[in-house]
Amino acid sequence: MKSYKIILVAVFFGTLSVTGSFATGSPDQSKKEPAWVKNIPTEKVIEWRRYIHQNPELSYEEMFTSE
């Protein structure tokens, strides 16, 4: 029973240390984007995503995804 409590406390503090390390990031770090992000054709990507979801090609019978 004592080893169970020790493991439980270790997991608890391990979880706290992991979540705390994510919270210490600087706010400016998350706002910076790579230069290539500006060149993504978002309208085209949205169009592709909608097409793929509306016309799924299943069971290894793909015809148009390779084009």
PDB file of C-alpha atoms in Angstrom:
ATOM      1  CA  MET A   1       0.000   0.000   0.000  1.00  0.00           C
ATOM      2  CA  LYS A   2       2.871   2.336   0.791  1.00  0.00           C
ATOM      3  CA  SER A   3       4.474   1.783  -2.625  1.00  0.00           C
ATOM      4  CA  TYR A   4       1.109   2.560  -4.235  1.00  0.00           C
ATOM      5  CA  LYS A   5       1.047   5.954  -2.500  1.00  0.00           C
ATOM      6  CA  ILE A   6       4.635   6.685  -3.533  1.00  0.00           C
ATOM      7  CA  ILE A   7       3.847   5.882  -7.166  1.00  0.00           C
ATOM      8  CA  LEU A   8       0.700   8.010  -7.036  1.00  0.00           C
ATOM      9  CA  VAL A   9       2.614  11.000  -5.629  1.00  0.00           C
ATOM     10  CA  ALA A  10       5.383  10.552  -8.226  1.00  0.00           C
ATOM     11  CA  VAL A  11       2.868  10.507 -11.074  1.00  0.00           C
ATOM     12  CA  PHE A  12       1.105  13.561  -9.656  1.00  0.00           C
ATOM     13  CA  PHE A  13       4.276  15.636  -9.405  1.00  0.00           C
ATOM     14  CA  GLY A  14       5.516  14.351 -12.755  1.00  0.00           C
ATOM     15  CA  THR A  15       2.305  15.564 -14.361  1.00  0.00           C
ATOM     16  CA  LEU A  16       2.641  18.942 -12.688  1.00  0.00           C
ATOM     17  CA  SER A  17       6.211  19.352 -13.882  1.00  0.00           C
ATOM     18  CA  VAL A  18       5.293  18.505 -17.482  1.00  0.00           C
ATOM     19  CA  THR A  19       2.293  20.847 -17.619  1.00  0.00           C
ATOM     20  CA  GLY A  20       4.280  23.582 -15.904  1.00  0.00           C
ATOM     21  CA  SER A  21       7.032  23.401 -18.506  1.00  0.00           C
ATOM     22  CA  PHE A  22       4.507  24.102 -21.281  1.00  0.00           C
ATOM     23  CA  ALA A  23       3.183  27.155 -19.461  1.00  0.00           C
ATOM     24  CA  THR A  24       6.601  28.830 -19.198  1.00  0.00           C
ATOM     25  CA  GLY A  25       6.968  29.497 -22.936  1.00  0.00           C
ATOM     26  CA  SER A  26       7.270  33.123 -23.948  1.00  0.00           C
ATOM     27  CA  PRO A  27       4.160  34.665 -25.537  1.00  0.00           C
ATOM     28  CA  ASP A  28       6.140  35.975 -28.524  1.00  0.00           C
ATOM     29  CA  GLN A  29       7.356  32.491 -29.347  1.00  0.00           C
ATOM     30  CA  SER A  30       3.884  31.202 -30.224  1.00  0.00           C
ATOM     31  CA  LYS A  31       3.066  34.190 -32.452  1.00  0.00           C
ATOM     32  CA  LYS A  32       6.051  33.756 -34.778  1.00  0.00           C
ATOM     33  CA  GLU A  33       5.263  31.861 -37.958  1.00  0.00           C
ATOM     34  CA  PRO A  34       7.679  30.529 -40.542  1.00  0.00           C
ATOM     35  CA  ALA A  35       7.961  32.507 -43.765  1.00  0.00           C
ATOM     36  CA  TRP A  36       6.425  29.717 -45.858  1.00  0.00           C
ATOM     37  CA  VAL A  37       3.132  29.994 -43.952  1.00  0.00           C
ATOM     38  CA  LYS A  38       2.369  33.246 -45.759  1.00  0.00           C
ATOM     39  CA  ASN A  39       2.544  31.446 -49.124  1.00  0.00           C
ATOM     40  CA  ILE A  40      -0.072  28.780 -48.328  1.00  0.00           C
ATOM     41  CA  PRO A  41      -3.087  29.102 -50.652  1.00  0.00           C
ATOM     42  CA  THR A  42      -5.682  28.760 -47.885  1.00  0.00           C
ATOM     43  CA  GLU A  43      -8.682  28.977 -50.200  1.00  0.00           C
ATOM     44  CA  LYS A  44      -7.238  26.198 -52.358  1.00  0.00           C
ATOM     45  CA  VAL A  45      -6.498  24.018 -49.316  1.00  0.00           C
ATOM     46  CA  ILE A  46     -10.063  24.458 -48.055  1.00  0.00           C
ATOM     47  CA  GLU A  47     -11.380  23.554 -51.505  1.00  0.00           C
ATOM     48  CA  TRP A  48      -9.210  20.395 -51.613  1.00  0.00           C
ATOM     49  CA  ARG A  49     -10.299  19.346 -48.131  1.00  0.00           C
ATOM     50  CA  ARG A  50     -13.987  19.760 -48.969  1.00  0.00           C
ATOM     51  CA  TYR A  51     -13.584  17.831 -52.222  1.00  0.00           C
ATOM     52  CA  ILE A  52     -11.798  14.941 -50.515  1.00  0.00           C
ATOM     53  CA  HIS A  53     -14.436  14.706 -47.791  1.00  0.00           C
ATOM     54  CA  GLN A  54     -17.333  14.894 -50.247  1.00  0.00           C
ATOM     55  CA  ASN A  55     -15.808  12.344 -52.655  1.00  0.00           C
ATOM     56  CA  PRO A  56     -13.900   9.747 -50.634  1.00  0.00           C
ATOM     57  CA  GLU A  57     -12.021   7.069 -52.557  1.00  0.00           C
ATOM     58  CA  LEU A  58     -12.118   3.882 -50.536  1.00  0.00           C
ATOM     59  CA  SER A  59     -11.053   0.235 -50.808  1.00  0.00           C
ATOM     60  CA  TYR A  60      -7.916   0.806 -52.853  1.00  0.00           C
ATOM     61  CA  GLU A  61      -9.970   2.015 -55.812  1.00  0.00           C
ATOM     62  CA  GLU A  62      -8.436   5.464 -55.964  1.00  0.00           C
ATOM     63  CA  MET A  63      -8.883   7.112 -59.322  1.00  0.00           C
ATOM     64  CA  PHE A  64      -8.454  10.857 -58.909  1.00  0.00           C
ATOM     65  CA  THR A  65      -6.166  11.317 -55.895  1.00  0.00           C
ATOM     66  CA  SER A  66      -3.080  10.469 -57.933  1.00  0.00           C
ATOM     67  CA  GLU A  67      -3.768  13.242 -60.455  1.00  0.00           C
TER      68      GLU A  67
END
